[in-house]
XYZ file of C-alpha atoms in Angstrom:
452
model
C 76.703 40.094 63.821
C 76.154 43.732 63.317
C 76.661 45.662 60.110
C 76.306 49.289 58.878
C 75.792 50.725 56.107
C 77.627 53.650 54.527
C 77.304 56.058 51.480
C 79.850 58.786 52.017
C 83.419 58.021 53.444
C 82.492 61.162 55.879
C 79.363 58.866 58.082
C 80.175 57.490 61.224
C 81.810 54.297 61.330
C 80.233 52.761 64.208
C 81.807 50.446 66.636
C 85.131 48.299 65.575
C 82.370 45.371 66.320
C 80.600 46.504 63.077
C 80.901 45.485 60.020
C 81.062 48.187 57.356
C 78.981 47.785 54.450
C 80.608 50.735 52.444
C 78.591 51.598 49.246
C 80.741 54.908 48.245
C 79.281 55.274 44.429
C 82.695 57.591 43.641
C 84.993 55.253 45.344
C 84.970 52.022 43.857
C 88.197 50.617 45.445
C 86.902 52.246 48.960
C 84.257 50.166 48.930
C 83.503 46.709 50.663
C 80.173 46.589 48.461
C 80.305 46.577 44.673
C 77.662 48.213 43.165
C 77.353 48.621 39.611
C 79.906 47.763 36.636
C 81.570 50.810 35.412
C 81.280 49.571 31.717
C 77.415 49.204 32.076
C 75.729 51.454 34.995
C 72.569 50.088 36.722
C 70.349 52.847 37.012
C 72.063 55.284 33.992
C 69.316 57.478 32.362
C 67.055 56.139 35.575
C 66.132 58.670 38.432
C 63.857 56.627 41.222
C 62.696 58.391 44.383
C 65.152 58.543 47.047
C 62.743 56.301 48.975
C 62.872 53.794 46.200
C 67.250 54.142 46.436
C 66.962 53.574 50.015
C 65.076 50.141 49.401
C 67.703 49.191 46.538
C 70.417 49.933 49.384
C 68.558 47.974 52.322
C 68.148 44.984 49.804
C 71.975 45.028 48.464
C 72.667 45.659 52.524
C 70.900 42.486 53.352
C 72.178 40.237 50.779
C 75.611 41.426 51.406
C 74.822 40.725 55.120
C 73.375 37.314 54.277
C 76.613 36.216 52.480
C 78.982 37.382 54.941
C 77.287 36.035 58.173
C 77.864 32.143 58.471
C 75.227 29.943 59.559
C 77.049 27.131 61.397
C 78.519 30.249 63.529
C 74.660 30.475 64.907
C 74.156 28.180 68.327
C 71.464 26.313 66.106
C 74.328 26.085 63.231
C 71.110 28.103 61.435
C 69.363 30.911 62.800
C 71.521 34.365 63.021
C 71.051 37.028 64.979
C 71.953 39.778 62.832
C 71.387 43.967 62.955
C 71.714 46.314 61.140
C 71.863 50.365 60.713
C 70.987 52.185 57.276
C 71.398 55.358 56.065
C 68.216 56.614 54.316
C 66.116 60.154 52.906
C 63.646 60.179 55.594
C 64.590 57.714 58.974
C 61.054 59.070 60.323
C 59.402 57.140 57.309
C 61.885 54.260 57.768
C 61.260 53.803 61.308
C 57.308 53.741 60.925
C 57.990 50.446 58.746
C 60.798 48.896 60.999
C 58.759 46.246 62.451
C 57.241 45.566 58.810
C 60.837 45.314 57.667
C 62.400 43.067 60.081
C 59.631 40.825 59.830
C 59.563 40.272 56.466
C 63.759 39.436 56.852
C 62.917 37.020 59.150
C 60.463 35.327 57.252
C 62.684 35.154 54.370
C 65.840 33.960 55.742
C 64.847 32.407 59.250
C 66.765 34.408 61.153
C 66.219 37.266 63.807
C 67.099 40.967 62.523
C 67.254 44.235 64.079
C 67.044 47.487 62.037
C 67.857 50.924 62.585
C 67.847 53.823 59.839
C 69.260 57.360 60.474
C 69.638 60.059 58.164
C 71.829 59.717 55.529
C 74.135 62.726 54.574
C 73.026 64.566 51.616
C 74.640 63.740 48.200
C 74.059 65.520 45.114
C 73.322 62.953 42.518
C 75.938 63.797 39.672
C 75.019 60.033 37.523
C 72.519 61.719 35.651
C 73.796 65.031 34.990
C 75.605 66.168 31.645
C 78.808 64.818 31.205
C 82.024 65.729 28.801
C 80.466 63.132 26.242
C 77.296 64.706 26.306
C 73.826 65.277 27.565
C 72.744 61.817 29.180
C 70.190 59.884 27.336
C 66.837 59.909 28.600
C 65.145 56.688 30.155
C 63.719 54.180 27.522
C 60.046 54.290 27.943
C 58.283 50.866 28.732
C 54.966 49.279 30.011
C 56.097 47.330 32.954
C 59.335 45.617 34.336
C 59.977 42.026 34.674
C 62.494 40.402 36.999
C 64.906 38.562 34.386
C 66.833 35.342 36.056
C 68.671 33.980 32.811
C 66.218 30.673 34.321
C 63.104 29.367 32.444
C 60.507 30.659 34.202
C 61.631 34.444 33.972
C 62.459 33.321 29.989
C 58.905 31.978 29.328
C 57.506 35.171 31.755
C 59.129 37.839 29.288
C 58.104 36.111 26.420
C 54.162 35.861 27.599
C 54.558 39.788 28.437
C 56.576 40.765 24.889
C 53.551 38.444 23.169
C 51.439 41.025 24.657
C 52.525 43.778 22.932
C 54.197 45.066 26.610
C 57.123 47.013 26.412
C 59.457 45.900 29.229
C 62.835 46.557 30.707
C 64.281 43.177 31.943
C 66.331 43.630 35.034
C 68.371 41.269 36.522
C 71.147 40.845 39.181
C 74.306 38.852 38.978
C 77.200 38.402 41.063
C 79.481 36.294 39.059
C 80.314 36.778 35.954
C 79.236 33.284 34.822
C 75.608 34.787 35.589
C 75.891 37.857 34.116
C 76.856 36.018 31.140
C 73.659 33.696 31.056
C 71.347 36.368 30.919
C 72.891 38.674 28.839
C 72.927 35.927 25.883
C 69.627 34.825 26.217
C 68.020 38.094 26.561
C 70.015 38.780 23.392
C 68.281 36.165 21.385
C 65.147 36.766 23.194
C 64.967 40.346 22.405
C 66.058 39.277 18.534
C 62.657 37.786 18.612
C 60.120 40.733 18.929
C 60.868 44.502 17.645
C 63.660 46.658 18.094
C 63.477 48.330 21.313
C 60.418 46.216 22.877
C 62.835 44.478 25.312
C 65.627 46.582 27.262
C 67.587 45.303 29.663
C 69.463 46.345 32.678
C 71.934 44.172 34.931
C 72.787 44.859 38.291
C 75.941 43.764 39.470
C 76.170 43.925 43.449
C 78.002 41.530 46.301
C 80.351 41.797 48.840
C 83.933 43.259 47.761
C 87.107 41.653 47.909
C 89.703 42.416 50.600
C 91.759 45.624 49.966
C 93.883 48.433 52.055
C 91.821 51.105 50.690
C 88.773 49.643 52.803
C 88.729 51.445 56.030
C 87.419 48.393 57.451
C 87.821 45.213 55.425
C 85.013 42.385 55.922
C 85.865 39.644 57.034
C 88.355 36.574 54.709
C 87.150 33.080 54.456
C 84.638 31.648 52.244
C 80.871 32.756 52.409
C 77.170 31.923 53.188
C 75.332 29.564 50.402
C 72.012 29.694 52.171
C 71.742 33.269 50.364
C 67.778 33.259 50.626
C 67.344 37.219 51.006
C 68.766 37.458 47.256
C 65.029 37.644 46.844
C 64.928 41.088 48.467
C 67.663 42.812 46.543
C 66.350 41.024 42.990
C 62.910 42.481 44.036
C 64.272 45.760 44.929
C 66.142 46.805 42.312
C 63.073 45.786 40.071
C 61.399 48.632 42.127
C 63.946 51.080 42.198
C 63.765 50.625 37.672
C 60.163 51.046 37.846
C 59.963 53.821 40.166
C 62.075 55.309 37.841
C 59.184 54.943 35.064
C 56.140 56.718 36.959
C 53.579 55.331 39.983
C 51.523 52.761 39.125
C 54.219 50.633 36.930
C 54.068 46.274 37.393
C 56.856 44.457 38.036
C 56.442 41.163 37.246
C 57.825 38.457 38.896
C 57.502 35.228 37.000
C 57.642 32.035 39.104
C 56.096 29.222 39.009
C 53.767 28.199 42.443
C 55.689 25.072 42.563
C 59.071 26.949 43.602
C 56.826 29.807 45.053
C 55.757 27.597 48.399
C 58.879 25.469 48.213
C 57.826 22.908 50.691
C 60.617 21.317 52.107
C 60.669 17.278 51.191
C 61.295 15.824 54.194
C 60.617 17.260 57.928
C 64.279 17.282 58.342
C 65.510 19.318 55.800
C 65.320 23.124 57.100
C 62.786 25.089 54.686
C 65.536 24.330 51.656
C 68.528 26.760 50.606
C 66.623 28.050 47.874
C 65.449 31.727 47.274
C 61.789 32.415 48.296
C 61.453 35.066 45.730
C 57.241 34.569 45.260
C 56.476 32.964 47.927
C 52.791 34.284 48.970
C 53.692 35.013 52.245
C 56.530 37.464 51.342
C 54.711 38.869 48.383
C 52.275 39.974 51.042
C 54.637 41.613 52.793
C 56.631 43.532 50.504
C 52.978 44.811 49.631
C 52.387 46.127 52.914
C 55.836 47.452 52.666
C 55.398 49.007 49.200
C 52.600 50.612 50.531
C 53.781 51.820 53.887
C 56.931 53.378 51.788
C 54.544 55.111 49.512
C 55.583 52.755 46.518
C 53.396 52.430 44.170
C 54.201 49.315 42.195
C 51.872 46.501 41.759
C 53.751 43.210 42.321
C 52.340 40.385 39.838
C 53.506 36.702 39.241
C 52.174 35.304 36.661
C 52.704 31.854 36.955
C 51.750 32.116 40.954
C 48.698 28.936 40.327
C 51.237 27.103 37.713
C 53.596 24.828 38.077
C 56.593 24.901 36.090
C 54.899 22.521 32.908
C 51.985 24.099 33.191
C 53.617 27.697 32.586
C 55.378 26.100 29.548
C 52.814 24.480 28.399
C 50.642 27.532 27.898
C 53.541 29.769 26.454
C 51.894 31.448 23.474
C 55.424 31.199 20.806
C 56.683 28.010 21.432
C 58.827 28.719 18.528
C 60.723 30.965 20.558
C 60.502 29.537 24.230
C 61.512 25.690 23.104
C 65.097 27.100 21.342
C 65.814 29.239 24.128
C 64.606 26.537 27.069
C 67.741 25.004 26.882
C 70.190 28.051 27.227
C 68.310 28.902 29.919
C 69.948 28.167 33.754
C 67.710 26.772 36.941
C 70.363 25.641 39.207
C 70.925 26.957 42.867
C 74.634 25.967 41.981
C 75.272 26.586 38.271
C 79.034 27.141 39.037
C 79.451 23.707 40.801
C 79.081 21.828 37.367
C 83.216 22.938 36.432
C 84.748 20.758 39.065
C 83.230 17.246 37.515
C 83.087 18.180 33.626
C 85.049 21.930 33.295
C 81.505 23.380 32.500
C 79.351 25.648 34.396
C 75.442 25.157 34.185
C 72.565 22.977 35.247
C 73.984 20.295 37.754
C 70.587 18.459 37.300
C 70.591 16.708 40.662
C 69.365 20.279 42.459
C 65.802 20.460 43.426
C 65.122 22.769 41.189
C 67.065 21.171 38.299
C 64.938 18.263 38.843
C 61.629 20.622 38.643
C 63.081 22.207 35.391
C 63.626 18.668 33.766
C 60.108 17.365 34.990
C 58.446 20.525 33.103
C 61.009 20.065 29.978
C 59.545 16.271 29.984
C 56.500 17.663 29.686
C 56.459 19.563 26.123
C 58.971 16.804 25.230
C 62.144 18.750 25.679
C 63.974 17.118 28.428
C 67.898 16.073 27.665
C 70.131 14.428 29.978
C 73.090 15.163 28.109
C 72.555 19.057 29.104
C 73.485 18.312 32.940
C 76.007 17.383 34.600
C 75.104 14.754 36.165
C 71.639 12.277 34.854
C 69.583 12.470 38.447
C 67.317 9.377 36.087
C 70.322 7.000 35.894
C 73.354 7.904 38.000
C 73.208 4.959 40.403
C 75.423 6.726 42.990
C 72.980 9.388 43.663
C 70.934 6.863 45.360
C 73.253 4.637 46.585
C 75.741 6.183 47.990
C 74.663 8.299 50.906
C 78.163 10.006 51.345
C 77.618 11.827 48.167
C 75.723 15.395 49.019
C 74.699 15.364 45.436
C 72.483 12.736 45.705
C 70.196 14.282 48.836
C 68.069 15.864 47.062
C 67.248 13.276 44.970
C 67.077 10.830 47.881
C 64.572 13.619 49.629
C 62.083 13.607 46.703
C 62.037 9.793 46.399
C 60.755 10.056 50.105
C 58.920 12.849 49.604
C 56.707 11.227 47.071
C 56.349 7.641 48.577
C 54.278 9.589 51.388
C 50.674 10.946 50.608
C 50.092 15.153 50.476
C 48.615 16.591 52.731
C 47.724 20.859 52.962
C 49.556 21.381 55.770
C 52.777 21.245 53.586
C 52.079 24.027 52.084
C 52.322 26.024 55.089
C 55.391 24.503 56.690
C 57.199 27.949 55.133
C 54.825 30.375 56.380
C 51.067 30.811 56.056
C 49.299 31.190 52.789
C 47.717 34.684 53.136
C 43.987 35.716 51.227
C 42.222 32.605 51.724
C 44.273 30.413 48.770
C 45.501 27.411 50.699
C 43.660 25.209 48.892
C 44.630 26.385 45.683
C 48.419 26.111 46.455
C 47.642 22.432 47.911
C 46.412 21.589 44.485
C 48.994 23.164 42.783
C 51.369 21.509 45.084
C 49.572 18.380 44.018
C 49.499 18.932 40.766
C 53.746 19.757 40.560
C 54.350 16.569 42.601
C 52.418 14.428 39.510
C 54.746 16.064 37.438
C 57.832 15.733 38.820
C 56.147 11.581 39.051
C 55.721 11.476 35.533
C 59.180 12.467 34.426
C 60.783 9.996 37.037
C 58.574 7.037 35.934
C 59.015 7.610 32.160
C 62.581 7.599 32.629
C 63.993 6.835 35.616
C 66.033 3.854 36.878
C 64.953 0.289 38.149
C 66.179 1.360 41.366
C 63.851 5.156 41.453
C 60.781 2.758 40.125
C 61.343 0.862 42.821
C 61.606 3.544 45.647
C 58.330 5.151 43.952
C 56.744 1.755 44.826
């Protein structure tokens, strides 16, 4: 599939083949991307480098791209071959990091992608200028950013930083309103917790529009992609684009923990898993060369990169403040799916990672069934009943564990760059005993009995 992006109504609109990824800031209804929520405005008091823009735009491009595209459309029913053309400041630049750029995509979603950037038509940037209301506010100042989920890792993450004595804007991207929701609340009792004005945040709503005549070319109906694994690029991105706003030199954090980072698939069937990759060591290492090649300067740091998820709870320095907030806190890679069995959305708790977050909750002695939809420790089905997709993860881990580990999982989703393969593997090891522990403590006759 090819797709191009535009920023003014007045750009070329490519072939009828193409599919237009209109981002018109001013036209809102125009628009087949939504960017931003009128009510709170991504980037308002925020000026990053029109380099750092560009990146925002390539990463809401791709995920919009990524969600459109279906996979069982591919001849492999997986890997997509998609392009795609991008307006940006300076295509010369652009252009010099193409290859960089399209294999970093396709190491992050598995499929094949094609780039081209041309100039993009001059706009005079009118967001931050005085309005009727008044002058607009100047940026709050802050140490570092920190990618902000509304999950637990991000929670305990912010809360090691704030511990600190950081100052940090929180940015996070949403594009339901369910997950706006989640981290809006918690980062409201989380910033309760430390003083006034040590914890900003900023949400960043973006996803493909829906279908309207004022589109000059709507995208197409029918429901979307799941396997959504470039999200990582856009929730990275506009984490640069906020600290580029802030001065060279300012961290983003990324708090993960290793376990999630190298996401080795459980079984040899299952294709890489439909989860994010948003630390993975590979990709870290290349949006580090890409950083770099762009002129970006923005360490990238992960604090939890050698931790698994326990571990990075476990060493929180205020558990008086993580263990309250643990539970508010959403891991799921399908929090919405919860409504259609109890009317709630949430953990599901029969997800991969919902079964990682419970395993480290076990661990400091926080783990509650009752907070999921569904008990992956006692619900019978989800092992016996192989027609039920809820139950395959599950099912995967049980096999997953009954065989020995061995290092070369760790690089069955890419390579482990600067000589740390063994220290993944042990981590890997080490994430595998816990998610063990929390199914022998509590788990069924039947689980014991797969565990052997």
């Amino acid at each position: 599939m090819r797709f191009r992006v535009r920023t003014d109504p007045r750009e070329d609109a490519g072939a009828d083949g193409e599919i237009l990824l209109d981002w018109f800031e001013d036209d809102r209804a125009g628009s087949t991307v939504w960017y931003d929520a009128p009510q709170h405005p991504f980037l308002k008091g925020l000026v990053p480098s029109p380099v750092a823009m560009d990146l925002l735009r390539l990463g809401g491009a791709v995920f919009c791209a990524d969600k459109i595209a279906l996979r069982e459309h591919a001849p492999d029913a997986w890997t997509r071959e998609l392009t795609l053309t991008l307006p940006v400041s300076d295509p010369n630049l652009w252009s010099t990091a193409a290859a960089l750029v399209e294999n970093t995509l396709g190491s992050l979603s598995g499929d094949r992608w094609s780039t081209t950037f041309i100039l993009g038509l001059p706009r005079e940037d009118d967001e931050h200028e005085d309005t009727e209301e008044g002058p607009v506010l100047p940026a709050p100042a802050a140490d570092a950013v920190t990618l902000f989920s509304g999950g637990l890792d991000s929670l305990a993450g912010a809360i090691e930083l704030l511990e600190d004595g950081q100052t940090l804007i929180l940015v996070g991207h949403h594009d339901s309103p369910f997950t706006d929701h989640i981290q809006t609340e918690l980062f409201r009792q989380l910033a309760g917790q430390f003083a006034a004005g040590q914890a900003t945040q900023r949400r960043l709503l973006l996803r493909p529009a829906p279908r309207n005549n004022r589109q000059a070319r709507a995208l197409p109906g029918g429901p979307g992609e799941i396997t959504t694994r470039t999200r990582s690029l856009l929730f990275l991105s506009a984490g640069v684009a906020v600290a580029d706003a802030l001065g060279a030199g300012t961290t983003l954090y990324l708090p993960e923990n290793g376990m999630i980072g190298v996401n080795v698939p459980l079984t040899a069937a299952r294709v890489g898993s439909l989860s994010t990759r948003t630390t993975h060591p590979r990709f870290i290492s290349h949006m580090v060369e890409l950083l770099g090649t762009l002129g970006l300067d923005h360490p990238l740091e992960n604090p939890f990169r050698l931790a698994t998820k326990g571990e990075a709870l476990v060493r929180s320095p205020r558990r008086d403040i993580l263990d309250p907030l643990a539970l508010a806190s959403v891991s799921c890679s399908h929090p919405e799916a919860a409504r259609w069995h109890t009317g709630r959305k949430g953990n599901c708790g029969y997800c991969y990672p919902c079964m990682i977050r419970r395993a480290s909750l076990h661990r400091i002695g926080l783990d509650d069934a009752s907070e999921y939809d569904r008990d992956a420790l006692t619900d019978i089905d989800l092992l016996s009943r192989t027609d039920l997709e809820s139950g395959r993860d599950l099912r995967a881990l049980l096999a997953s564990l009954g065989q020995p580990a061995r290092t070369v999982d760790v690089l069955r989703n890419g390579r482990i760059p600067g000589g740390e393969t063994r220290a993944f593997f042990e981590l890997y090891c080490r994430g595998r005993d816990e998610l063990r522990a929390w199914l022998t403590d509590g788990g069924s006759a039947a689980i014991i009995a797969r565990l052997g």
